[in-house]
């Protein structure tokens, strides 16, 4: 009987330990690693499938940053910060930068050029340059880890770290096109093949709706001013 109780106790202990292991296996620190400096670190629970790490490549150290309202000091470019995936906000020198992490290790530079790491979120696949205020130009939404230049045909646009929304004029004839989008700086080059259609026959009432609303609003203001005299 005593042996039976011992066996039951062991099984119960194993069961409890196994449950604790499952409950706590997703425990990660949100803060710095790979540094001997003392740092304030908070504990968060992050799914293991969505863990990302970021590091910062600055001209000089230390640098103070804020990651999603948590303040940290960066002492070197090898120092890593463990975060969840998804959108995060980083503040540096009174500026906000939005980044998108996708279960990855991302190196970020906020004061100089490093090798570009680009995520193109969307671009206009049907351009209708007919002055109807809808898809008149090529809109590209992307995330960059550094400063750089985006080149589409003969046009160039500057981008900064974080989220960028840029617009390129399209003066091509109607038809289907395939081309390469170049994003580069002194440290590297990123290329993305894109395909899009130019169709001037596709018109919307966007322009006329906006102008009508503005006209009604302006008329209401004028009417109010006249009646109040």
PDB file of C-alpha atoms in Angstrom:
ATOM      1  CA  UNK A   1       0.000   0.000   0.000  1.00  0.00           C
ATOM      2  CA  UNK A   2       2.845   2.335   0.859  1.00  0.00           C
ATOM      3  CA  UNK A   3       4.458   1.689  -2.536  1.00  0.00           C
ATOM      4  CA  UNK A   4       1.175   2.528  -4.240  1.00  0.00           C
ATOM      5  CA  UNK A   5       0.996   5.878  -2.437  1.00  0.00           C
ATOM      6  CA  UNK A   6       4.583   6.640  -3.417  1.00  0.00           C
ATOM      7  CA  UNK A   7       3.850   5.817  -7.070  1.00  0.00           C
ATOM      8  CA  UNK A   8       0.715   7.983  -7.019  1.00  0.00           C
ATOM      9  CA  UNK A   9       2.693  10.835  -5.435  1.00  0.00           C
ATOM     10  CA  UNK A  10       5.372  10.565  -8.125  1.00  0.00           C
ATOM     11  CA  UNK A  11       2.777  10.546 -10.895  1.00  0.00           C
ATOM     12  CA  UNK A  12       1.094  13.584  -9.360  1.00  0.00           C
ATOM     13  CA  UNK A  13       4.431  15.402  -9.114  1.00  0.00           C
ATOM     14  CA  UNK A  14       5.256  14.627 -12.743  1.00  0.00           C
ATOM     15  CA  UNK A  15       1.814  15.797 -13.817  1.00  0.00           C
ATOM     16  CA  UNK A  16       2.152  19.084 -11.926  1.00  0.00           C
ATOM     17  CA  UNK A  17       5.674  19.691 -13.262  1.00  0.00           C
ATOM     18  CA  UNK A  18       4.546  18.972 -16.806  1.00  0.00           C
ATOM     19  CA  UNK A  19       1.732  21.446 -16.468  1.00  0.00           C
ATOM     20  CA  UNK A  20       4.037  24.141 -15.138  1.00  0.00           C
ATOM     21  CA  UNK A  21       6.434  23.519 -18.010  1.00  0.00           C
ATOM     22  CA  UNK A  22       3.648  24.016 -20.550  1.00  0.00           C
ATOM     23  CA  UNK A  23       2.368  27.148 -18.851  1.00  0.00           C
ATOM     24  CA  UNK A  24       5.765  28.810 -18.683  1.00  0.00           C
ATOM     25  CA  UNK A  25       7.505  27.730 -21.843  1.00  0.00           C
ATOM     26  CA  UNK A  26       6.448  30.992 -23.568  1.00  0.00           C
ATOM     27  CA  UNK A  27       8.223  33.174 -21.018  1.00  0.00           C
ATOM     28  CA  UNK A  28      10.595  35.705 -22.589  1.00  0.00           C
ATOM     29  CA  UNK A  29      12.266  38.875 -21.449  1.00  0.00           C
ATOM     30  CA  UNK A  30      11.500  42.100 -23.221  1.00  0.00           C
ATOM     31  CA  UNK A  31      14.810  43.878 -22.948  1.00  0.00           C
ATOM     32  CA  UNK A  32      18.481  43.668 -23.690  1.00  0.00           C
ATOM     33  CA  UNK A  33      20.648  40.595 -24.090  1.00  0.00           C
ATOM     34  CA  UNK A  34      24.296  40.015 -24.907  1.00  0.00           C
ATOM     35  CA  UNK A  35      25.548  42.819 -22.671  1.00  0.00           C
ATOM     36  CA  UNK A  36      27.233  42.987 -19.290  1.00  0.00           C
ATOM     37  CA  UNK A  37      25.581  46.286 -18.437  1.00  0.00           C
ATOM     38  CA  UNK A  38      22.838  46.335 -15.846  1.00  0.00           C
ATOM     39  CA  UNK A  39      19.514  47.110 -17.496  1.00  0.00           C
ATOM     40  CA  UNK A  40      15.928  47.438 -16.347  1.00  0.00           C
ATOM     41  CA  UNK A  41      14.027  44.535 -17.900  1.00  0.00           C
ATOM     42  CA  UNK A  42      10.325  43.766 -17.838  1.00  0.00           C
ATOM     43  CA  UNK A  43       8.837  40.323 -18.267  1.00  0.00           C
ATOM     44  CA  UNK A  44       6.172  39.637 -20.880  1.00  0.00           C
ATOM     45  CA  UNK A  45       4.586  36.461 -22.191  1.00  0.00           C
ATOM     46  CA  UNK A  46       5.198  36.014 -25.918  1.00  0.00           C
ATOM     47  CA  UNK A  47       4.158  33.123 -28.141  1.00  0.00           C
ATOM     48  CA  UNK A  48       7.288  31.274 -29.230  1.00  0.00           C
ATOM     49  CA  UNK A  49       6.083  31.379 -32.841  1.00  0.00           C
ATOM     50  CA  UNK A  50       6.056  35.193 -32.840  1.00  0.00           C
ATOM     51  CA  UNK A  51       9.347  36.071 -31.132  1.00  0.00           C
ATOM     52  CA  UNK A  52      11.518  38.669 -32.875  1.00  0.00           C
ATOM     53  CA  UNK A  53      14.721  40.425 -31.866  1.00  0.00           C
ATOM     54  CA  UNK A  54      15.970  43.862 -32.839  1.00  0.00           C
ATOM     55  CA  UNK A  55      19.377  45.489 -32.573  1.00  0.00           C
ATOM     56  CA  UNK A  56      20.462  49.081 -33.201  1.00  0.00           C
ATOM     57  CA  UNK A  57      23.418  50.226 -35.278  1.00  0.00           C
ATOM     58  CA  UNK A  58      24.271  53.781 -34.183  1.00  0.00           C
ATOM     59  CA  UNK A  59      27.228  56.030 -34.936  1.00  0.00           C
ATOM     60  CA  UNK A  60      27.954  56.425 -31.213  1.00  0.00           C
ATOM     61  CA  UNK A  61      26.919  54.700 -27.972  1.00  0.00           C
ATOM     62  CA  UNK A  62      25.207  54.731 -25.547  1.00  0.00           C
ATOM     63  CA  UNK A  63      21.865  55.874 -26.965  1.00  0.00           C
ATOM     64  CA  UNK A  64      18.492  56.125 -25.239  1.00  0.00           C
ATOM     65  CA  UNK A  65      15.462  54.705 -27.027  1.00  0.00           C
ATOM     66  CA  UNK A  66      11.839  53.907 -26.248  1.00  0.00           C
ATOM     67  CA  UNK A  67      10.274  50.675 -27.520  1.00  0.00           C
ATOM     68  CA  UNK A  68       6.485  50.625 -27.151  1.00  0.00           C
ATOM     69  CA  UNK A  69       6.635  53.034 -24.177  1.00  0.00           C
ATOM     70  CA  UNK A  70       9.470  51.105 -22.466  1.00  0.00           C
ATOM     71  CA  UNK A  71      12.717  53.069 -22.000  1.00  0.00           C
ATOM     72  CA  UNK A  72      16.061  51.381 -22.698  1.00  0.00           C
ATOM     73  CA  UNK A  73      19.698  52.283 -23.224  1.00  0.00           C
ATOM     74  CA  UNK A  74      21.599  50.821 -26.172  1.00  0.00           C
ATOM     75  CA  UNK A  75      25.269  50.170 -25.386  1.00  0.00           C
ATOM     76  CA  UNK A  76      26.407  48.373 -28.554  1.00  0.00           C
ATOM     77  CA  UNK A  77      25.155  47.071 -31.895  1.00  0.00           C
ATOM     78  CA  UNK A  78      25.423  43.475 -30.643  1.00  0.00           C
ATOM     79  CA  UNK A  79      22.884  44.149 -27.908  1.00  0.00           C
ATOM     80  CA  UNK A  80      19.562  42.509 -28.749  1.00  0.00           C
ATOM     81  CA  UNK A  81      16.048  43.347 -27.624  1.00  0.00           C
ATOM     82  CA  UNK A  82      13.502  40.547 -27.589  1.00  0.00           C
ATOM     83  CA  UNK A  83      10.026  41.542 -28.750  1.00  0.00           C
ATOM     84  CA  UNK A  84       6.906  39.989 -30.118  1.00  0.00           C
ATOM     85  CA  UNK A  85       6.101  40.110 -33.804  1.00  0.00           C
ATOM     86  CA  UNK A  86       3.797  42.677 -35.361  1.00  0.00           C
ATOM     87  CA  UNK A  87       3.944  46.449 -35.391  1.00  0.00           C
ATOM     88  CA  UNK A  88       6.083  48.248 -32.817  1.00  0.00           C
ATOM     89  CA  UNK A  89       6.762  51.928 -32.210  1.00  0.00           C
ATOM     90  CA  UNK A  90      10.300  53.124 -31.504  1.00  0.00           C
ATOM     91  CA  UNK A  91      11.050  56.650 -30.309  1.00  0.00           C
ATOM     92  CA  UNK A  92      14.477  58.192 -30.785  1.00  0.00           C
ATOM     93  CA  UNK A  93      15.466  61.862 -30.574  1.00  0.00           C
ATOM     94  CA  UNK A  94      11.807  62.919 -30.237  1.00  0.00           C
ATOM     95  CA  UNK A  95      10.810  61.113 -33.437  1.00  0.00           C
ATOM     96  CA  UNK A  96       8.531  58.094 -33.808  1.00  0.00           C
ATOM     97  CA  UNK A  97       9.292  55.166 -36.099  1.00  0.00           C
ATOM     98  CA  UNK A  98       6.914  52.306 -36.863  1.00  0.00           C
ATOM     99  CA  UNK A  99       8.368  48.901 -37.709  1.00  0.00           C
ATOM    100  CA  UNK A 100       6.840  45.572 -38.674  1.00  0.00           C
ATOM    101  CA  UNK A 101       8.444  42.437 -37.231  1.00  0.00           C
ATOM    102  CA  UNK A 102       7.711  38.982 -38.610  1.00  0.00           C
ATOM    103  CA  UNK A 103       9.411  36.401 -36.386  1.00  0.00           C
ATOM    104  CA  UNK A 104      12.883  37.623 -37.345  1.00  0.00           C
ATOM    105  CA  UNK A 105      16.113  39.285 -36.290  1.00  0.00           C
ATOM    106  CA  UNK A 106      16.142  42.888 -37.507  1.00  0.00           C
ATOM    107  CA  UNK A 107      19.022  45.351 -37.403  1.00  0.00           C
ATOM    108  CA  UNK A 108      17.872  48.985 -37.370  1.00  0.00           C
ATOM    109  CA  UNK A 109      19.767  52.206 -37.948  1.00  0.00           C
ATOM    110  CA  UNK A 110      18.189  55.545 -37.080  1.00  0.00           C
ATOM    111  CA  UNK A 111      21.152  57.838 -37.761  1.00  0.00           C
ATOM    112  CA  UNK A 112      23.099  56.325 -40.681  1.00  0.00           C
ATOM    113  CA  UNK A 113      22.872  53.986 -43.654  1.00  0.00           C
ATOM    114  CA  UNK A 114      23.173  50.218 -43.250  1.00  0.00           C
ATOM    115  CA  UNK A 115      22.297  47.345 -45.590  1.00  0.00           C
ATOM    116  CA  UNK A 116      18.612  47.714 -46.517  1.00  0.00           C
ATOM    117  CA  UNK A 117      16.105  45.245 -45.088  1.00  0.00           C
ATOM    118  CA  UNK A 118      12.826  46.006 -46.852  1.00  0.00           C
ATOM    119  CA  UNK A 119       9.250  44.763 -46.490  1.00  0.00           C
ATOM    120  CA  UNK A 120       6.950  45.895 -49.294  1.00  0.00           C
ATOM    121  CA  UNK A 121       3.430  45.756 -47.892  1.00  0.00           C
ATOM    122  CA  UNK A 122       1.483  46.898 -50.949  1.00  0.00           C
ATOM    123  CA  UNK A 123       1.665  48.769 -54.229  1.00  0.00           C
ATOM    124  CA  UNK A 124      -0.935  49.964 -56.726  1.00  0.00           C
ATOM    125  CA  UNK A 125      -1.572  47.153 -59.168  1.00  0.00           C
ATOM    126  CA  UNK A 126      -3.997  49.111 -61.347  1.00  0.00           C
ATOM    127  CA  UNK A 127      -2.975  52.692 -62.063  1.00  0.00           C
ATOM    128  CA  UNK A 128      -5.444  55.022 -63.771  1.00  0.00           C
ATOM    129  CA  UNK A 129      -3.697  58.369 -64.410  1.00  0.00           C
ATOM    130  CA  UNK A 130      -6.835  60.186 -65.586  1.00  0.00           C
ATOM    131  CA  UNK A 131      -6.989  62.932 -62.949  1.00  0.00           C
ATOM    132  CA  UNK A 132      -9.974  61.484 -61.088  1.00  0.00           C
ATOM    133  CA  UNK A 133      -8.048  61.552 -57.776  1.00  0.00           C
ATOM    134  CA  UNK A 134      -8.099  57.756 -57.477  1.00  0.00           C
ATOM    135  CA  UNK A 135      -5.028  55.647 -58.287  1.00  0.00           C
ATOM    136  CA  UNK A 136      -3.629  58.447 -60.427  1.00  0.00           C
ATOM    137  CA  UNK A 137      -0.120  57.453 -59.339  1.00  0.00           C
ATOM    138  CA  UNK A 138       1.754  54.401 -58.097  1.00  0.00           C
ATOM    139  CA  UNK A 139       1.468  54.191 -54.302  1.00  0.00           C
ATOM    140  CA  UNK A 140       3.987  51.984 -52.506  1.00  0.00           C
ATOM    141  CA  UNK A 141       3.799  51.152 -48.789  1.00  0.00           C
ATOM    142  CA  UNK A 142       6.952  49.667 -47.305  1.00  0.00           C
ATOM    143  CA  UNK A 143       8.967  49.253 -44.126  1.00  0.00           C
ATOM    144  CA  UNK A 144      12.701  49.965 -44.118  1.00  0.00           C
ATOM    145  CA  UNK A 145      15.358  49.417 -41.466  1.00  0.00           C
ATOM    146  CA  UNK A 146      17.475  52.339 -42.691  1.00  0.00           C
ATOM    147  CA  UNK A 147      17.739  55.348 -44.985  1.00  0.00           C
ATOM    148  CA  UNK A 148      17.734  54.805 -48.728  1.00  0.00           C
ATOM    149  CA  UNK A 149      16.477  55.659 -52.191  1.00  0.00           C
ATOM    150  CA  UNK A 150      13.609  53.994 -54.054  1.00  0.00           C
ATOM    151  CA  UNK A 151      13.893  54.013 -57.848  1.00  0.00           C
ATOM    152  CA  UNK A 152      11.042  53.244 -60.248  1.00  0.00           C
ATOM    153  CA  UNK A 153      11.930  53.813 -63.893  1.00  0.00           C
ATOM    154  CA  UNK A 154      13.546  57.283 -63.964  1.00  0.00           C
ATOM    155  CA  UNK A 155      11.969  58.498 -60.712  1.00  0.00           C
ATOM    156  CA  UNK A 156      13.646  58.395 -57.309  1.00  0.00           C
ATOM    157  CA  UNK A 157      12.257  58.957 -53.811  1.00  0.00           C
ATOM    158  CA  UNK A 158      14.018  59.123 -50.446  1.00  0.00           C
ATOM    159  CA  UNK A 159      12.899  56.795 -47.658  1.00  0.00           C
ATOM    160  CA  UNK A 160      13.621  56.783 -43.929  1.00  0.00           C
ATOM    161  CA  UNK A 161      13.664  54.048 -41.273  1.00  0.00           C
ATOM    162  CA  UNK A 162      10.233  52.689 -40.432  1.00  0.00           C
ATOM    163  CA  UNK A 163       7.024  52.904 -42.431  1.00  0.00           C
ATOM    164  CA  UNK A 164       7.042  54.810 -45.728  1.00  0.00           C
ATOM    165  CA  UNK A 165       4.226  55.713 -48.112  1.00  0.00           C
ATOM    166  CA  UNK A 166       5.579  56.988 -51.415  1.00  0.00           C
ATOM    167  CA  UNK A 167       3.968  57.965 -54.713  1.00  0.00           C
ATOM    168  CA  UNK A 168       5.395  57.758 -58.224  1.00  0.00           C
ATOM    169  CA  UNK A 169       3.843  59.440 -61.270  1.00  0.00           C
ATOM    170  CA  UNK A 170       3.019  57.037 -64.091  1.00  0.00           C
ATOM    171  CA  UNK A 171       3.149  58.416 -67.641  1.00  0.00           C
ATOM    172  CA  UNK A 172       3.064  55.105 -69.523  1.00  0.00           C
ATOM    173  CA  UNK A 173       0.554  54.128 -72.184  1.00  0.00           C
ATOM    174  CA  UNK A 174      -2.349  51.893 -71.215  1.00  0.00           C
ATOM    175  CA  UNK A 175      -1.337  48.264 -70.877  1.00  0.00           C
ATOM    176  CA  UNK A 176       0.291  45.674 -68.619  1.00  0.00           C
ATOM    177  CA  UNK A 177       3.816  46.232 -67.327  1.00  0.00           C
ATOM    178  CA  UNK A 178       6.472  44.349 -65.421  1.00  0.00           C
ATOM    179  CA  UNK A 179       9.488  46.114 -63.998  1.00  0.00           C
ATOM    180  CA  UNK A 180      11.955  46.042 -61.122  1.00  0.00           C
ATOM    181  CA  UNK A 181      11.796  48.302 -58.101  1.00  0.00           C
ATOM    182  CA  UNK A 182      15.238  49.229 -56.756  1.00  0.00           C
ATOM    183  CA  UNK A 183      15.885  50.293 -53.156  1.00  0.00           C
ATOM    184  CA  UNK A 184      19.472  51.120 -52.345  1.00  0.00           C
ATOM    185  CA  UNK A 185      22.027  53.143 -50.396  1.00  0.00           C
ATOM    186  CA  UNK A 186      25.807  53.065 -50.033  1.00  0.00           C
ATOM    187  CA  UNK A 187      25.643  49.814 -48.039  1.00  0.00           C
ATOM    188  CA  UNK A 188      23.489  47.607 -50.224  1.00  0.00           C
ATOM    189  CA  UNK A 189      20.726  47.004 -52.760  1.00  0.00           C
ATOM    190  CA  UNK A 190      17.246  45.482 -52.558  1.00  0.00           C
ATOM    191  CA  UNK A 191      15.256  44.544 -55.679  1.00  0.00           C
ATOM    192  CA  UNK A 192      11.604  43.657 -56.106  1.00  0.00           C
ATOM    193  CA  UNK A 193       9.862  42.654 -59.333  1.00  0.00           C
ATOM    194  CA  UNK A 194       6.412  44.213 -59.651  1.00  0.00           C
ATOM    195  CA  UNK A 195       3.604  43.915 -62.183  1.00  0.00           C
ATOM    196  CA  UNK A 196       0.853  46.467 -62.743  1.00  0.00           C
ATOM    197  CA  UNK A 197      -1.697  47.688 -65.259  1.00  0.00           C
ATOM    198  CA  UNK A 198      -2.224  51.188 -66.618  1.00  0.00           C
ATOM    199  CA  UNK A 199      -5.890  51.763 -67.460  1.00  0.00           C
ATOM    200  CA  UNK A 200      -7.109  55.301 -68.037  1.00  0.00           C
ATOM    201  CA  UNK A 201     -10.618  54.111 -68.859  1.00  0.00           C
ATOM    202  CA  UNK A 202     -11.305  53.157 -65.269  1.00  0.00           C
ATOM    203  CA  UNK A 203     -12.759  56.306 -63.740  1.00  0.00           C
ATOM    204  CA  UNK A 204     -14.374  56.930 -60.380  1.00  0.00           C
ATOM    205  CA  UNK A 205     -16.480  59.713 -58.928  1.00  0.00           C
ATOM    206  CA  UNK A 206     -13.984  60.360 -56.114  1.00  0.00           C
ATOM    207  CA  UNK A 207     -12.925  63.766 -57.424  1.00  0.00           C
ATOM    208  CA  UNK A 208     -16.482  64.989 -57.973  1.00  0.00           C
ATOM    209  CA  UNK A 209     -17.693  63.734 -54.601  1.00  0.00           C
ATOM    210  CA  UNK A 210     -14.870  65.522 -52.790  1.00  0.00           C
ATOM    211  CA  UNK A 211     -15.387  68.739 -54.758  1.00  0.00           C
ATOM    212  CA  UNK A 212     -19.143  68.601 -54.108  1.00  0.00           C
ATOM    213  CA  UNK A 213     -18.620  68.191 -50.369  1.00  0.00           C
ATOM    214  CA  UNK A 214     -16.128  71.058 -50.317  1.00  0.00           C
ATOM    215  CA  UNK A 215     -18.537  73.196 -52.331  1.00  0.00           C
ATOM    216  CA  UNK A 216     -21.419  72.520 -49.954  1.00  0.00           C
ATOM    217  CA  UNK A 217     -19.223  73.186 -46.934  1.00  0.00           C
ATOM    218  CA  UNK A 218     -17.917  76.458 -48.398  1.00  0.00           C
ATOM    219  CA  UNK A 219     -21.449  77.517 -49.316  1.00  0.00           C
ATOM    220  CA  UNK A 220     -22.653  76.794 -45.786  1.00  0.00           C
ATOM    221  CA  UNK A 221     -19.847  78.929 -44.310  1.00  0.00           C
ATOM    222  CA  UNK A 222     -20.628  81.839 -46.663  1.00  0.00           C
ATOM    223  CA  UNK A 223     -24.351  81.546 -45.904  1.00  0.00           C
ATOM    224  CA  UNK A 224     -23.681  81.570 -42.158  1.00  0.00           C
ATOM    225  CA  UNK A 225     -21.413  84.621 -42.403  1.00  0.00           C
ATOM    226  CA  UNK A 226     -23.984  86.577 -44.449  1.00  0.00           C
ATOM    227  CA  UNK A 227     -26.863  85.752 -42.080  1.00  0.00           C
ATOM    228  CA  UNK A 228     -24.839  86.746 -39.025  1.00  0.00           C
ATOM    229  CA  UNK A 229     -24.133  90.245 -40.304  1.00  0.00           C
TER     230      UNK A 229
END
